Short mmCIF file of C-alpha atoms in Angstrom, two decimals:
data_model
loop_
_atom_site.label_atom_id
_atom_site.label_comp_id
_atom_site.label_asym_id
_atom_site.label_seq_id
_atom_site.Cartn_x
_atom_site.Cartn_y
_atom_site.Cartn_z
CA MET N 23 -35.69 4.41 2.21
CA ALA N 24 -34.56 4.01 -1.30
CA ARG N 25 -32.87 8.05 -0.54
CA THR N 26 -30.99 6.58 2.33
CA GLN N 27 -30.00 3.39 0.92
CA GLY N 28 -28.86 5.26 -1.80
CA SER N 29 -27.06 7.80 0.39
CA HIS N 30 -25.53 5.47 1.94
CA SER N 31 -24.15 3.26 -1.38
CA ASP N 32 -22.19 6.29 -2.48
CA ILE N 33 -19.72 6.63 0.53
CA THR N 34 -19.53 2.73 0.98
CA GLY N 35 -19.28 2.56 -3.16
CA PRO N 36 -16.20 4.17 -3.43
CA ARG N 37 -14.11 2.54 -0.09
CA VAL N 38 -15.26 -0.62 -1.10
CA ARG N 39 -13.47 -0.04 -5.05
CA THR N 40 -10.32 1.29 -3.74
CA ALA N 41 -10.08 -1.52 -0.86
CA ALA N 42 -10.73 -3.75 -4.24
CA LEU N 43 -8.55 -2.15 -5.98
CA LYS N 44 -5.93 -2.62 -3.53
CA LEU N 45 -6.38 -6.25 -2.36
CA PHE N 46 -6.74 -7.49 -5.46
CA ALA N 47 -3.21 -5.70 -7.23
CA GLN N 48 -1.52 -6.89 -3.85
CA HIS N 49 -2.70 -10.70 -3.58
CA GLY N 50 -3.83 -11.33 -6.95
CA PHE N 51 -7.88 -11.79 -6.58
CA ALA N 52 -8.30 -15.89 -6.94
CA ALA N 53 -6.16 -15.24 -3.24
CA VAL N 54 -8.63 -12.16 -1.72
CA SER N 55 -11.91 -13.20 0.21
CA MET N 56 -14.71 -10.80 0.65
CA ARG N 57 -13.79 -11.49 3.94
CA GLN N 58 -10.94 -9.46 3.55
CA ILE N 59 -12.49 -6.55 1.37
CA ALA N 60 -14.97 -5.94 4.49
CA ARG N 61 -11.70 -5.45 6.80
CA GLU N 62 -9.41 -2.99 4.54
CA VAL N 63 -13.07 -1.11 4.34
CA GLY N 64 -13.76 -1.53 7.79
CA VAL N 65 -17.25 -3.72 7.62
CA GLN N 66 -18.38 -6.50 8.24
CA ALA N 67 -18.25 -8.92 5.62
CA GLY N 68 -22.25 -9.10 5.06
CA ALA N 69 -22.70 -5.33 5.15
CA LEU N 70 -20.43 -5.45 1.65
CA TYR N 71 -23.62 -7.78 -0.41
CA ASN N 72 -25.13 -5.18 -0.03
CA TYR N 73 -22.92 -3.24 -2.06
CA THR N 74 -22.13 -5.88 -4.45
CA PRO N 75 -23.51 -8.91 -5.00
CA ASP N 76 -19.93 -11.21 -5.14
CA LYS N 77 -16.57 -10.19 -5.36
CA GLN N 78 -16.93 -10.98 -9.94
CA SER N 79 -19.32 -8.13 -10.11
CA LEU N 80 -16.27 -6.31 -8.04
CA LEU N 81 -13.57 -7.05 -10.38
CA PHE N 82 -15.73 -6.95 -13.34
CA ASP N 83 -16.82 -2.48 -11.76
CA LEU N 84 -13.28 -1.67 -11.37
CA MET N 85 -12.70 -3.02 -14.71
CA ASN N 86 -15.72 -1.51 -15.98
CA THR N 87 -14.63 2.00 -13.93
CA HIS N 88 -11.08 2.16 -15.59
CA MET N 89 -12.26 1.37 -19.21
CA GLY N 90 -15.59 3.84 -18.99
CA GLU N 91 -12.35 6.83 -17.64
CA LEU N 92 -9.91 5.98 -19.71
CA LEU N 93 -12.53 5.88 -23.32
CA ALA N 94 -14.44 9.45 -21.21
CA SER N 95 -10.93 11.14 -20.48
CA ARG N 96 -9.57 11.47 -24.05
CA ALA N 97 -9.67 15.20 -25.43
CA ASP N 98 -11.99 16.56 -27.75
CA LEU N 99 -9.64 17.58 -30.63
CA PRO N 100 -10.85 20.64 -32.52
CA ASP N 101 -12.01 19.69 -36.39
CA ASP N 102 -8.67 20.49 -37.99
CA ALA N 103 -6.38 18.30 -35.69
CA THR N 104 -4.53 16.57 -38.72
CA PRO N 105 -3.97 13.00 -37.90
CA LEU N 106 -0.24 14.38 -37.01
CA GLN N 107 -1.52 16.12 -35.10
CA ALA N 108 -4.41 12.96 -33.03
CA LEU N 109 -1.61 10.68 -33.24
CA GLU N 110 0.91 13.07 -30.70
CA THR N 111 -2.54 14.21 -28.55
CA PHE N 112 -3.04 9.85 -28.53
CA THR N 113 0.58 9.01 -27.30
CA ARG N 114 0.99 11.66 -24.56
CA PHE N 115 -3.04 11.71 -22.52
CA HIS N 116 -2.06 7.52 -22.72
CA ILE N 117 1.39 7.75 -21.11
CA ARG N 118 -0.10 10.15 -18.43
CA PHE N 119 -3.83 8.19 -17.60
CA HIS N 120 -1.75 4.74 -17.70
CA SER N 121 1.30 5.99 -15.63
CA GLU N 122 -1.22 7.92 -13.05
CA ARG N 123 -3.40 4.32 -12.50
CA PRO N 124 -0.61 1.50 -11.98
CA GLU N 125 -2.83 -1.20 -10.19
CA GLU N 126 -6.14 -0.34 -12.20
CA VAL N 127 -3.76 -0.56 -15.23
CA PHE N 128 -1.88 -4.15 -13.59
CA ILE N 129 -5.47 -5.97 -13.20
CA ALA N 130 -6.73 -4.69 -16.16
CA TYR N 131 -4.17 -6.93 -17.82
CA MET N 132 -3.67 -9.99 -15.18
CA GLU N 133 -7.12 -10.42 -14.05
CA LEU N 134 -8.72 -10.23 -17.12
CA ARG N 135 -8.57 -14.47 -16.79
CA ASN N 136 -10.81 -14.20 -13.39
CA LEU N 137 -13.89 -12.61 -15.59
CA SER N 138 -17.04 -14.44 -16.29
CA GLU N 139 -17.50 -14.70 -19.63
CA ASP N 140 -19.72 -12.33 -20.30
CA ASN N 141 -18.23 -10.56 -18.07
CA PHE N 142 -15.51 -10.51 -20.43
CA ALA N 143 -17.13 -9.38 -23.73
CA ARG N 144 -18.14 -6.47 -22.05
CA ILE N 145 -14.08 -5.49 -21.18
CA GLU N 146 -13.22 -6.54 -24.00
CA GLY N 147 -15.73 -4.76 -26.28
CA LEU N 148 -14.83 -1.27 -24.53
CA ARG N 149 -10.90 -1.97 -25.37
CA ARG N 150 -11.70 -2.43 -29.15
CA THR N 151 -13.62 0.39 -29.44
CA TYR N 152 -9.95 2.38 -28.31
CA GLU N 153 -7.71 0.34 -30.24
CA ASP N 154 -10.33 1.76 -32.90
CA GLN N 155 -9.70 5.18 -31.96
CA LEU N 156 -5.97 4.78 -32.39
CA GLU N 157 -6.28 2.33 -35.68
CA VAL N 158 -9.51 5.12 -37.47
CA ILE N 159 -5.60 7.86 -36.94
CA LEU N 160 -3.57 6.07 -38.46
CA ARG N 161 -5.47 5.21 -41.38
CA ALA N 162 -6.54 8.58 -41.58
CA GLY N 163 -2.44 9.16 -41.57
CA MET N 164 -2.88 6.62 -44.66
CA ALA N 165 -4.97 7.61 -46.65
CA GLU N 166 -3.16 11.34 -46.69
CA GLY N 167 0.03 9.91 -46.93
CA VAL N 168 1.10 11.19 -43.85
CA PHE N 169 2.14 7.96 -42.33
CA HIS N 170 3.38 4.60 -43.65
CA VAL N 171 2.21 1.51 -41.77
CA ALA N 172 2.53 -1.68 -42.93
CA ASP N 173 -0.50 -2.67 -40.87
CA PRO N 174 -2.60 -0.76 -38.68
CA LYS N 175 -3.89 -3.04 -36.80
CA LEU N 176 -1.29 -4.52 -36.08
CA ALA N 177 0.97 -0.56 -35.56
CA THR N 178 -1.96 -0.45 -33.42
CA MET N 179 -1.33 -3.05 -30.78
CA ALA N 180 2.59 -2.07 -31.48
CA VAL N 181 2.15 1.77 -30.42
CA ILE N 182 -0.23 0.83 -27.59
CA ALA N 183 1.45 -2.03 -25.61
CA MET N 184 4.34 0.46 -26.27
CA LEU N 185 3.79 3.49 -24.65
CA THR N 186 1.51 1.03 -21.34
CA GLY N 187 5.38 -0.35 -20.90
CA VAL N 188 5.96 3.19 -19.58
CA ASN N 189 3.90 1.51 -16.47
CA THR N 190 6.52 -0.83 -16.11
CA TRP N 191 9.95 1.06 -15.12
CA PHE N 192 8.87 5.27 -14.58
CA ARG N 193 8.80 6.28 -11.47
CA GLU N 194 7.99 10.09 -10.53
CA GLY N 195 11.20 11.91 -8.94
CA GLY N 196 14.04 9.41 -11.95
CA ARG N 197 15.94 10.34 -14.08
CA LEU N 198 14.00 11.51 -16.41
CA SER N 199 9.94 13.69 -15.51
CA LEU N 200 7.27 12.38 -17.33
CA GLU N 201 6.58 15.75 -19.79
CA GLU N 202 10.73 14.32 -21.04
CA VAL N 203 9.17 10.80 -21.10
CA GLU N 204 6.41 11.34 -23.86
CA GLN N 205 8.63 13.59 -26.43
CA ILE N 206 10.49 10.93 -25.71
CA TYR N 207 7.77 7.89 -26.78
CA TRP N 208 6.10 10.42 -28.59
CA ASP N 209 9.53 10.62 -30.81
CA MET N 210 9.67 7.08 -31.13
CA VAL N 211 6.09 6.32 -32.00
CA ARG N 212 5.83 8.77 -34.33
CA LYS N 213 8.57 7.67 -36.23
CA SER N 214 7.56 4.11 -36.03
CA VAL N 215 4.25 4.55 -38.31
CA GLY N 216 7.10 6.64 -40.34
CA ALA N 217 6.01 9.75 -40.00
CA MET P 24 21.81 -42.66 -1.63
CA ALA P 25 22.43 -40.06 -3.37
CA ARG P 26 21.82 -40.91 -6.96
CA THR P 27 18.68 -42.30 -6.20
CA GLN P 28 17.79 -39.27 -4.41
CA GLY P 29 18.93 -37.10 -7.78
CA SER P 30 17.12 -39.49 -9.98
CA HIS P 31 13.60 -38.95 -8.32
CA SER P 32 14.38 -35.22 -8.13
CA ASP P 33 15.01 -35.16 -12.24
CA ILE P 34 12.16 -36.72 -12.83
CA THR P 35 10.62 -35.06 -10.56
CA GLY P 36 11.77 -31.67 -10.59
CA PRO P 37 10.65 -30.69 -14.30
CA ARG P 38 6.94 -32.26 -13.54
CA VAL P 39 6.47 -30.20 -10.38
CA ARG P 40 7.45 -27.21 -12.73
CA THR P 41 5.31 -27.22 -14.93
CA ALA P 42 2.10 -28.27 -12.23
CA ALA P 43 3.59 -25.78 -10.91
CA LEU P 44 3.13 -23.23 -13.89
CA LYS P 45 -0.21 -24.18 -14.85
CA LEU P 46 -1.56 -23.30 -12.10
CA PHE P 47 -0.10 -19.98 -10.46
CA ALA P 48 -0.66 -18.56 -14.72
CA GLN P 49 -4.47 -19.42 -13.46
CA HIS P 50 -4.55 -18.50 -10.48
CA GLY P 51 -2.13 -16.90 -9.31
CA PHE P 52 1.02 -17.76 -7.13
CA ALA P 53 -0.74 -16.79 -4.27
CA ALA P 54 -4.08 -18.44 -4.80
CA VAL P 55 -2.56 -21.82 -4.62
CA SER P 56 -1.61 -24.27 -1.94
CA MET P 57 1.72 -26.96 -2.26
CA ARG P 58 -0.96 -29.55 -1.49
CA GLN P 59 -2.77 -27.89 -4.69
CA ILE P 60 0.56 -28.35 -6.48
CA ALA P 61 0.79 -32.04 -5.07
CA ARG P 62 -2.56 -32.46 -6.38
CA GLU P 63 -1.94 -31.78 -9.31
CA VAL P 64 1.47 -33.73 -10.26
CA GLY P 65 -0.44 -37.19 -8.17
CA VAL P 66 2.12 -36.78 -5.16
CA GLN P 67 1.06 -36.73 -1.03
CA ALA P 68 2.31 -33.68 -0.48
CA GLY P 69 4.64 -34.08 1.46
CA ALA P 70 6.79 -35.92 -1.26
CA LEU P 71 6.66 -32.48 -3.18
CA TYR P 72 8.95 -30.98 -0.01
CA ASN P 73 11.62 -33.33 -1.18
CA TYR P 74 11.77 -31.30 -4.49
CA THR P 75 11.60 -27.84 -2.95
CA PRO P 76 11.67 -26.08 0.12
CA ASP P 77 8.44 -23.72 -0.93
CA LYS P 78 6.52 -22.05 -2.81
CA GLN P 79 8.43 -19.15 -2.94
CA SER P 80 11.61 -21.12 -4.09
CA LEU P 81 9.28 -22.73 -7.07
CA LEU P 82 8.31 -19.30 -7.54
CA PHE P 83 11.43 -17.90 -8.06
CA ASP P 84 12.82 -21.77 -9.65
CA LEU P 85 10.47 -20.96 -12.98
CA MET P 86 11.57 -16.84 -13.46
CA ASN P 87 14.98 -18.06 -12.69
CA THR P 88 14.62 -21.39 -15.51
CA HIS P 89 12.80 -18.53 -18.12
CA MET P 90 15.80 -15.46 -17.74
CA GLY P 91 17.90 -17.86 -17.62
CA GLU P 92 16.72 -19.83 -21.17
CA LEU P 93 16.16 -16.18 -22.62
CA LEU P 94 19.96 -16.00 -22.41
CA ALA P 95 21.07 -18.48 -22.86
CA SER P 96 19.13 -18.99 -26.35
CA ARG P 97 20.07 -15.97 -27.65
CA ALA P 98 22.07 -17.03 -30.92
CA ASP P 99 26.04 -15.82 -31.80
CA LEU P 100 26.33 -13.12 -33.92
CA PRO P 101 29.15 -12.87 -36.70
CA ASP P 102 31.89 -10.76 -35.42
CA ASP P 103 30.60 -8.80 -39.07
CA ALA P 104 27.12 -8.29 -38.10
CA THR P 105 26.21 -4.58 -38.20
CA PRO P 106 23.70 -2.90 -35.49
CA LEU P 107 20.77 -3.53 -38.19
CA GLN P 108 21.29 -7.23 -38.41
CA ALA P 109 22.26 -6.86 -34.50
CA LEU P 110 18.63 -5.72 -34.39
CA GLU P 111 16.99 -7.67 -36.32
CA THR P 112 17.85 -10.50 -34.79
CA PHE P 113 17.26 -9.41 -31.56
CA THR P 114 13.52 -8.00 -32.86
CA ARG P 115 12.45 -12.06 -34.43
CA PHE P 116 14.40 -13.82 -31.79
CA HIS P 117 11.79 -11.63 -28.73
CA ILE P 118 8.99 -12.30 -30.80
CA ARG P 119 9.91 -15.81 -31.45
CA PHE P 120 11.20 -17.11 -27.66
CA HIS P 121 8.34 -15.04 -25.88
CA SER P 122 5.19 -16.72 -27.84
CA GLU P 123 6.38 -19.81 -27.46
CA ARG P 124 5.79 -19.38 -23.87
CA PRO P 125 2.32 -17.35 -22.60
CA GLU P 126 2.89 -18.32 -19.80
CA GLU P 127 6.27 -17.93 -18.53
CA VAL P 128 5.74 -14.43 -19.46
CA PHE P 129 2.99 -13.93 -17.24
CA ILE P 130 4.05 -15.08 -14.51
CA ALA P 131 7.10 -12.98 -15.21
CA TYR P 132 5.46 -9.93 -15.26
CA MET P 133 2.35 -10.44 -13.24
CA GLU P 134 4.35 -12.15 -9.77
CA LEU P 135 7.80 -10.32 -9.47
CA ARG P 136 5.39 -8.62 -6.34
CA ASN P 137 5.26 -12.38 -4.91
CA LEU P 138 9.02 -12.80 -5.29
CA SER P 139 11.73 -12.17 -1.47
CA GLU P 140 13.71 -9.52 -1.82
CA ASP P 141 17.06 -11.36 -2.64
CA ASN P 142 15.05 -13.16 -5.24
CA PHE P 143 14.12 -10.27 -6.88
CA ALA P 144 16.70 -8.52 -7.02
CA ARG P 145 18.51 -11.57 -8.90
CA ILE P 146 15.86 -11.74 -11.79
CA GLU P 147 15.93 -8.15 -12.12
CA GLY P 148 19.35 -8.40 -12.27
CA LEU P 149 18.91 -11.17 -15.54
CA ARG P 150 16.17 -8.43 -16.94
CA ARG P 151 18.08 -5.96 -16.69
CA THR P 152 21.64 -8.60 -18.34
CA TYR P 153 19.04 -8.96 -21.25
CA GLU P 154 17.68 -5.20 -21.49
CA ASP P 155 21.77 -4.42 -21.58
CA GLN P 156 22.10 -6.50 -24.69
CA LEU P 157 19.53 -4.36 -26.65
CA GLU P 158 21.11 -1.08 -25.57
CA VAL P 159 24.56 -2.08 -26.30
CA ILE P 160 23.22 -2.70 -30.52
CA LEU P 161 20.97 0.93 -29.95
CA ARG P 162 24.21 2.33 -29.00
CA ALA P 163 26.48 0.83 -31.15
CA GLY P 164 23.89 2.07 -34.14
CA MET P 165 24.18 5.44 -32.85
CA ALA P 166 28.24 5.19 -32.64
CA GLU P 167 27.98 4.75 -36.43
CA GLY P 168 24.85 6.81 -37.71
CA VAL P 169 22.78 4.63 -38.64
CA PHE P 170 20.47 4.96 -35.73
CA HIS P 171 18.45 7.99 -34.12
CA VAL P 172 17.56 7.40 -30.53
CA ALA P 173 16.82 9.97 -28.19
CA ASP P 174 17.03 8.00 -25.55
CA PRO P 175 19.00 4.67 -25.80
CA LYS P 176 17.16 3.46 -22.03
CA LEU P 177 14.44 4.33 -23.60
CA ALA P 178 14.51 3.00 -26.55
CA THR P 179 15.46 -0.87 -25.04
CA MET P 180 12.57 -0.33 -23.07
CA ALA P 181 10.25 0.68 -25.50
CA VAL P 182 11.16 -1.73 -28.08
CA ILE P 183 10.81 -5.06 -25.26
CA ALA P 184 7.59 -3.33 -24.55
CA MET P 185 6.49 -3.20 -27.91
CA LEU P 186 7.98 -6.38 -28.74
CA THR P 187 6.60 -8.59 -25.99
CA GLY P 188 2.84 -7.07 -26.13
CA VAL P 189 2.45 -9.69 -29.20
CA ASN P 190 1.71 -11.93 -27.23
CA THR P 191 -1.32 -10.33 -25.36
CA TRP P 192 -3.36 -10.53 -29.54
CA PHE P 193 -1.40 -13.06 -31.62
CA ARG P 194 -2.90 -16.31 -31.74
CA GLU P 195 -1.39 -19.31 -34.50
CA GLY P 196 -4.07 -19.53 -37.19
CA GLY P 197 -5.11 -16.00 -37.46
CA ARG P 198 -4.32 -13.36 -39.41
CA LEU P 199 -1.56 -13.24 -39.87
CA SER P 200 0.83 -16.15 -39.54
CA LEU P 201 3.94 -15.35 -36.85
CA GLU P 202 7.00 -15.05 -39.13
CA GLU P 203 4.61 -12.31 -41.04
CA VAL P 204 4.09 -10.77 -37.54
CA GLU P 205 7.85 -10.39 -37.13
CA GLN P 206 8.54 -9.25 -40.47
CA ILE P 207 5.46 -6.32 -39.51
CA TYR P 208 7.34 -5.59 -36.37
CA TRP P 209 10.32 -5.74 -37.45
CA ASP P 210 9.80 -2.86 -39.74
CA MET P 211 8.54 -0.81 -37.29
CA VAL P 212 11.60 -1.04 -34.23
CA ARG P 213 13.64 -0.16 -37.83
CA LYS P 214 11.50 1.84 -37.76
CA SER P 215 11.20 3.91 -34.32
CA VAL P 216 15.25 4.18 -34.30
CA GLY P 217 15.72 6.17 -36.83
CA ALA P 218 17.07 3.38 -39.38
#
């Protein structure tokens, strides 16, 4: 029995997530019903509850998966990487990862208000972990005298906002390739921390 | 008659906008009904239609007012202002203006998807006008050799995203005053354009 249930869930899970992601991004969490999500997946509303207890869990699952993938996708750097190399790797990774997931990024920012208190705290924790990784890089560069930053916490927030902003305007097939955008943003990030 | 209608509208208009702003920011445009807005204002649903033909007009009105205020609030610079002074003024203005209007900023970003095609084009036009003002400053600084920017369009988007990002984390009474935040961001913006 457990095996059957598991298999069922393995197939339905990603389809439910994809449907919820699409509908939340299109209409907003509060405007979407479990019935609409079921219709999008192509199952009865009741069947959806085999996969998820409620819409809140679905929203948390989407954001948690997104943040988990973000943290898991960061490439390991060689032990002798300099802070400048670490910052360049972070910059290019952040742009690429987020540009591939416009709907996840949109929801991660927009639907924080709809998370329950506990779920919000967990997502905030993951977000803080990611921000801390950049702050550690900036502090290492400051300690070595290669970065000149007045406040590493603010510089962390500034760099992340600048990079995530690419999502608001970048379109494949536009004037610049993502490679070129990465290069130009890396140049600005480097300068902004005084390196 | 016209006078009475005008007066009525003058009183109700701002209250309707305030109510719509609050509810859209809290629940999202698609989840809010005209009936809910009327309840928040304290009038019958029918009375709301004296003020606005529909929810779409209300959303456009909010965004249009926000962008109009943004463009009208920029202080005139002295004729002999340098590009560096113009950039500093822009930076400080942008942070202050947006930090005072968290709900408007949230909606301006989040609800673009819910504007009709015509309304979207008009809001986009105003946004473009604002971005162009920064691009003109950057190009002037590049022409004088005081700014070193690889791509003024991308630098424009990067600086605006960095500055608007303050809204996601700044809280009055936190570790730093808005004045201090402005100073630190100005330092980063200046460096990011190579000045």
